Amino acid sequence: MAQDSLQCLAQLASMHGPVFPDESAQVSYLAHMVEGLLSTINGIEIEDSEAVGISNIISNLITMFPRSILTALPSELFTSFINCLTLLTCSFGRSAALEEVLDKDDMVYMEAYDRLLESWLTLVQDEEHFPRGCFVQPAIQVFNSYIQCHLAAPDGTRNLSVNGIASHEEEEINELQEDDRELFSDQLSSVGVLGRVAADHCIPLLTSLLEDRVNRLHGQLQRTQQHLMASSDLGSVDRKVLDDLYEDIHWLILVSGYLLADDPQGETPLIPSEVMEFSIKHSTEVDINTTLQILGSPGEKASSIPGCNRTDSVIRLLSAVLRTSEVESRATRASLTELLSPQMGKDIVWFLRRWAKTYLLVDEKLYEQISIPLSTAFGADTEGAQWIVGYLLEKVINNLSVWSSETELANDTVELLVTLVEKRERANIVVQCESWWSLAKQFASRSPPLHLLSSSVQRSLMKALVLGGFANMDSDTKQQYWAEVLHPLQQRFLNLINQENFAQISQEEAVKQEIVATLEALCGIAEATQIDNVASLFSFLMDFLSSCIGLMEVYSNTPETINLIIEVFVEVAHKQICYLGETKSMKLYEACLTLLQVYSKNNQSRKRSDATAEEDQYQDLLLIMELLTNLLSKEFIDFSDNDEVFRNQEQGTPASNRTVSAADVVLYGVNIVLPLMSQDLLKFPSLCNQYYKLITFICEIFPEKIPQLPEDLFKSLMFSLELGMTSMSSEVSQLCLEALSPLAEQCAKNQEKDSPLFIATRHFLKVRDTTRLPSQR
């Protein structure tokens, strides 16, 4: 009976906009739906198969009816609906946690839980439409339930089950933890928003839980150290307590990060209004000096500092993470690194990066109201901001020394460093630190342990060092900085490739490592491009590009090095082409054309018969198409006219005498790409999408060039478009239609009915017709 009722409700709830004579009829309809849902759910035990259906009904009711209709429901009915939603969310959350423990293939409760959290997100983001504070208590219940499910017993229920089934093996847990940040990002985002709704409860709760776990971790590490002094056998250490603490800290830091800050892509990150209001509301109860003392004493227990209860809770939550960081650092100094969790290390620097983007040197002009404690602790020209920049920099240096072999942790650490220097105001403080200069010299001289870092980490580290070089320094200091960071790179590279026997020694492992390190560094330099540094970086990089082309010959049989050389050009084009004036653009076009010519010559003479041949060619073609697409982007995004970044530098060949254009390079690249694009290669989704995106760009920008292609290439291009329309995804089919549109316009303009282009485009009318159902024709 319940199953039949749910199916009926699901059908009604999924109806798109039934016609109502007036608003009262709509309210009446919704009230009937909610009453039916509540009466069906109350008194029954929900089966696994019904969970997703129930969550879909609730989601549809919330998203399909205007807020004015929801708020017009009778008060008691609306309250009952919210209470039901709260109880279901908590229940489904507990069942979803159990599914994880049992490692079920069909995660029905996880799906239902995600859907209900999305519904909460929809409601609280429209909070102004509802009675004030009506979501606070539900938010507390859902938040508490989420935290409880992710904490170990006795405080939480993580890894416990009604059947007494044990959790995953530790190896499996650790493997799963690696992706929690991404895997559960939607859940964490929703829980973080709910935590802001009930900030008075949730921020102090997180602080208390995290401080408690950090204190216990510190004590456990001390006891373990004493045990090891007596035994010195790591195998005799009971890891269960430590692993439970690490897992608790892992989730507490993730939730804290999502509550305190967002990660808006491409926008200025702002302190969430609820967090700011919470800090402002309690600022009269706060002792600023005590707050700053707790912030600046990560080596002490917060509870041991007099007056600790009169501190800003937002700052104290950050301080709890800094204490976690300090416990980790002290353990490494005590040679207890093997007992530490790399996952906890990743969580710490991830949180600090997310926090720094939003709070460090907070710009008061962006807010109607500013919290005095936050402004005093982290505002511009404050001792607190200077102290924390120095602390974070020391954390980065310590991590790169201790965790150089943990690639993901090292990568997150360097991303924190990039965050510290990507904004000029923060970089100005960073470059005043002695440790920054020490790090720069150490990296430039390839000193251990930095030379042990993975290629991707070294690339990001170079990006950070270049960004730091554009902070405010006097001219002598800046010149000294570049002499210590970039000059050694250039000198070492030139000394190596200019040796008479370079061709003979080029395949030696040490030489190849040096070449790869240089190419990665060049990519990092290109990635550091900003509008105010492009002139300097373009000139520096152009000196390298011709040498890189020479390396194409030397390493023609080393695919990974060839890929990296092309990648340097890809990054330069991607980051810099939009800022270049005509003369500078032409220099880049010429370099890219030469690169493609050398690649084409080498590719024709290279025999690819081994098993990795297709994969090598896949990587080559993907990068070449990315390069051509980046060059074409100049037609869409061009800042060179608006920003005189190359003032007094645009000298040389006048536009009327130019020798190479974007069209020349791109069409030459197409000559390389088209003959190599087999149907097997098009089975790679990323390659397929990049290929059709490139073709569409070319047809849109240079439609008049398409008929001028050699006959074989023209036929290959048309075959590719037909294949894309008939055999590929809807996204690719759409791209093909967008490519054909300018070609059809070109035919209409020329009125040449016997031209190959006209015949080809007319053929596509038949092709399109055969891809439609008879009823659509």
Coordinates of C-alpha atoms in Angstrom, one line a residue, residues 203-402:
I203 CA 31.6 26.8 14.8
P204 CA 32.2 26.3 18.6
L205 CA 31.3 22.6 18.2
L206 CA 33.9 22.1 15.5
T207 CA 36.5 24.0 17.5
S208 CA 35.8 21.9 20.7
L209 CA 36.0 18.6 18.8
L210 CA 39.1 19.5 16.9
E211 CA 41.0 20.9 20.0
D212 CA 40.1 17.7 21.9
R213 CA 41.4 15.4 19.1
V214 CA 44.6 17.4 18.7
N215 CA 45.3 17.3 22.4
R216 CA 44.7 13.5 22.4
L217 CA 46.9 13.1 19.3
H218 CA 49.7 15.1 21.0
G219 CA 49.5 12.9 24.1
Q220 CA 49.3 9.7 22.1
L221 CA 52.4 10.6 20.0
Q222 CA 54.3 11.4 23.3
R223 CA 53.4 8.1 24.7
T224 CA 54.4 6.3 21.5
Q225 CA 57.7 8.1 21.5
Q226 CA 58.4 6.9 25.1
H227 CA 57.4 3.4 24.0
L228 CA 59.8 3.5 21.1
M229 CA 62.7 4.8 23.3
A230 CA 62.3 1.6 25.3
S231 CA 61.5 -0.8 22.3
S232 CA 62.6 1.0 19.1
D233 CA 60.4 -1.4 17.2
L234 CA 57.8 0.4 15.1
G235 CA 56.0 -2.8 14.5
S236 CA 55.1 -3.1 18.2
V237 CA 53.2 0.2 18.1
D238 CA 49.4 -0.1 18.3
R239 CA 48.2 2.1 15.4
K240 CA 44.4 1.8 16.1
V241 CA 44.2 4.8 18.4
L242 CA 46.3 6.9 16.1
D243 CA 44.3 5.9 13.0
D244 CA 41.0 6.7 14.6
L245 CA 42.3 10.1 15.7
Y246 CA 43.7 10.8 12.2
E247 CA 40.3 9.9 10.6
D248 CA 38.4 12.1 13.1
I249 CA 40.7 15.0 12.4
H250 CA 40.4 14.4 8.6
W251 CA 36.7 14.9 8.6
L252 CA 36.7 17.8 11.2
I253 CA 39.1 19.8 9.1
L254 CA 37.2 19.1 5.8
V255 CA 33.9 20.3 7.4
S256 CA 35.6 23.3 8.9
G257 CA 37.1 24.3 5.6
Y258 CA 33.8 24.1 3.8
L259 CA 32.0 26.0 6.6
L260 CA 34.5 28.9 6.8
A261 CA 35.1 29.4 3.1
D262 CA 33.9 28.8 -0.4
D263 CA 36.2 28.2 -3.4
P264 CA 34.7 30.3 -6.1
Q265 CA 36.3 29.7 -9.5
G266 CA 37.5 32.9 -11.1
E267 CA 35.8 35.2 -8.6
T268 CA 37.1 37.1 -5.6
P269 CA 36.6 34.8 -2.6
L270 CA 34.6 36.5 0.2
I271 CA 34.1 35.6 3.8
P272 CA 30.5 34.0 3.9
S273 CA 28.0 36.6 5.2
E274 CA 26.8 34.2 7.9
V275 CA 30.3 33.8 9.3
M276 CA 31.0 37.5 9.2
E277 CA 27.7 38.3 10.9
F278 CA 28.4 35.6 13.6
S279 CA 31.8 37.2 14.3
I280 CA 30.4 40.7 14.4
K281 CA 27.5 39.7 16.7
H282 CA 29.9 38.3 19.3
S283 CA 32.7 40.9 18.9
T284 CA 31.6 42.8 22.1
E285 CA 32.3 39.6 24.1
V286 CA 35.8 39.1 22.6
D287 CA 39.1 40.1 24.1
I288 CA 41.3 40.9 21.1
N289 CA 44.6 40.5 22.9
T290 CA 43.7 37.0 24.2
T291 CA 42.4 36.1 20.7
L292 CA 45.7 37.1 19.2
Q293 CA 47.6 35.3 21.9
I294 CA 45.7 32.0 21.1
L295 CA 46.3 32.6 17.4
G296 CA 50.0 33.2 17.8
S297 CA 50.7 30.3 20.2
P298 CA 50.0 27.1 18.2
G299 CA 52.4 25.2 20.5
E300 CA 50.2 25.7 23.6
K301 CA 46.9 24.3 24.5
A302 CA 44.2 26.9 23.9
S303 CA 42.5 26.0 27.2
S304 CA 45.8 26.8 29.1
I305 CA 45.8 30.5 28.0
P306 CA 44.0 32.8 30.6
G307 CA 40.7 34.2 29.3
C308 CA 40.5 31.6 26.4
N309 CA 36.7 31.7 26.6
R310 CA 36.7 35.3 25.5
T311 CA 38.1 34.7 22.0
D312 CA 36.6 35.1 18.6
S313 CA 35.3 31.6 17.6
V314 CA 36.2 31.9 13.9
I315 CA 39.8 32.7 14.8
R316 CA 39.8 30.0 17.4
L317 CA 38.7 27.4 14.8
L318 CA 41.6 28.5 12.6
S319 CA 43.9 28.3 15.7
A320 CA 42.8 24.7 16.2
V321 CA 44.0 23.8 12.7
L322 CA 47.3 25.6 13.4
R323 CA 47.7 23.5 16.5
T324 CA 47.1 20.4 14.4
S325 CA 49.8 21.7 12.1
E326 CA 52.2 22.3 15.1
V327 CA 51.7 18.8 16.5
E328 CA 52.6 17.4 13.1
S329 CA 55.7 19.7 12.8
R330 CA 56.9 18.8 16.3
A331 CA 56.5 15.1 15.5
T332 CA 58.6 15.4 12.4
R333 CA 61.3 17.1 14.4
A334 CA 61.1 14.3 16.9
S335 CA 61.7 11.7 14.1
L336 CA 58.2 10.4 14.4
T337 CA 57.3 11.0 10.7
E338 CA 56.5 7.3 10.1
L339 CA 53.7 7.5 12.7
L340 CA 52.1 10.5 11.0
S341 CA 49.3 10.5 8.5
P342 CA 50.1 12.0 5.1
Q343 CA 46.4 12.4 4.7
M344 CA 46.3 14.7 7.7
G345 CA 49.2 16.7 6.2
K346 CA 47.2 17.1 3.0
D347 CA 44.1 18.2 5.0
I348 CA 46.0 20.8 6.9
V349 CA 47.6 22.6 3.9
W350 CA 44.3 22.3 1.9
F351 CA 42.4 24.0 4.7
L352 CA 45.2 26.7 5.1
R353 CA 45.1 27.4 1.4
R354 CA 41.3 27.7 1.3
W355 CA 41.4 29.9 4.4
A356 CA 44.2 32.2 3.2
K357 CA 42.5 32.9 -0.1
T358 CA 39.5 34.3 1.8
Y359 CA 40.7 35.7 5.1
L360 CA 44.4 36.6 4.8
L361 CA 44.7 40.4 4.3
V362 CA 40.9 40.7 4.2
D363 CA 39.9 43.7 2.0
E364 CA 37.5 45.7 4.1
K365 CA 36.2 47.7 1.1
L366 CA 34.4 44.5 -0.2
Y367 CA 32.1 44.3 2.9
E368 CA 29.3 46.5 4.2
Q369 CA 30.4 45.5 7.7
I370 CA 33.6 44.1 8.9
S371 CA 34.3 42.1 12.1
I372 CA 36.8 43.9 14.2
P373 CA 38.5 40.7 15.5
L374 CA 39.0 39.4 11.9
S375 CA 40.2 42.8 10.6
T376 CA 42.6 43.2 13.6
A377 CA 44.0 39.6 13.2
F378 CA 44.2 39.3 9.4
G379 CA 43.8 42.8 7.9
A380 CA 46.4 44.7 5.9
D381 CA 49.4 46.1 7.8
T382 CA 48.6 44.0 10.9
E383 CA 51.1 42.0 13.0
G384 CA 48.8 39.1 12.9
A385 CA 48.8 38.9 9.0
Q386 CA 52.6 39.2 9.0
W387 CA 53.0 36.5 11.6
I388 CA 50.7 34.1 9.9
V389 CA 52.3 34.6 6.5
G390 CA 55.7 33.7 8.1
Y391 CA 54.1 30.7 9.8
L392 CA 52.5 29.4 6.6
L393 CA 55.8 29.9 4.7
E394 CA 57.7 27.9 7.3
K395 CA 55.0 25.2 7.1
V396 CA 55.5 25.0 3.3
I397 CA 59.3 24.7 3.6
N398 CA 59.0 22.1 6.4
N399 CA 56.6 20.0 4.3
L400 CA 58.7 20.1 1.2
S401 CA 61.7 18.9 3.2
V402 CA 59.9 16.1 5.1

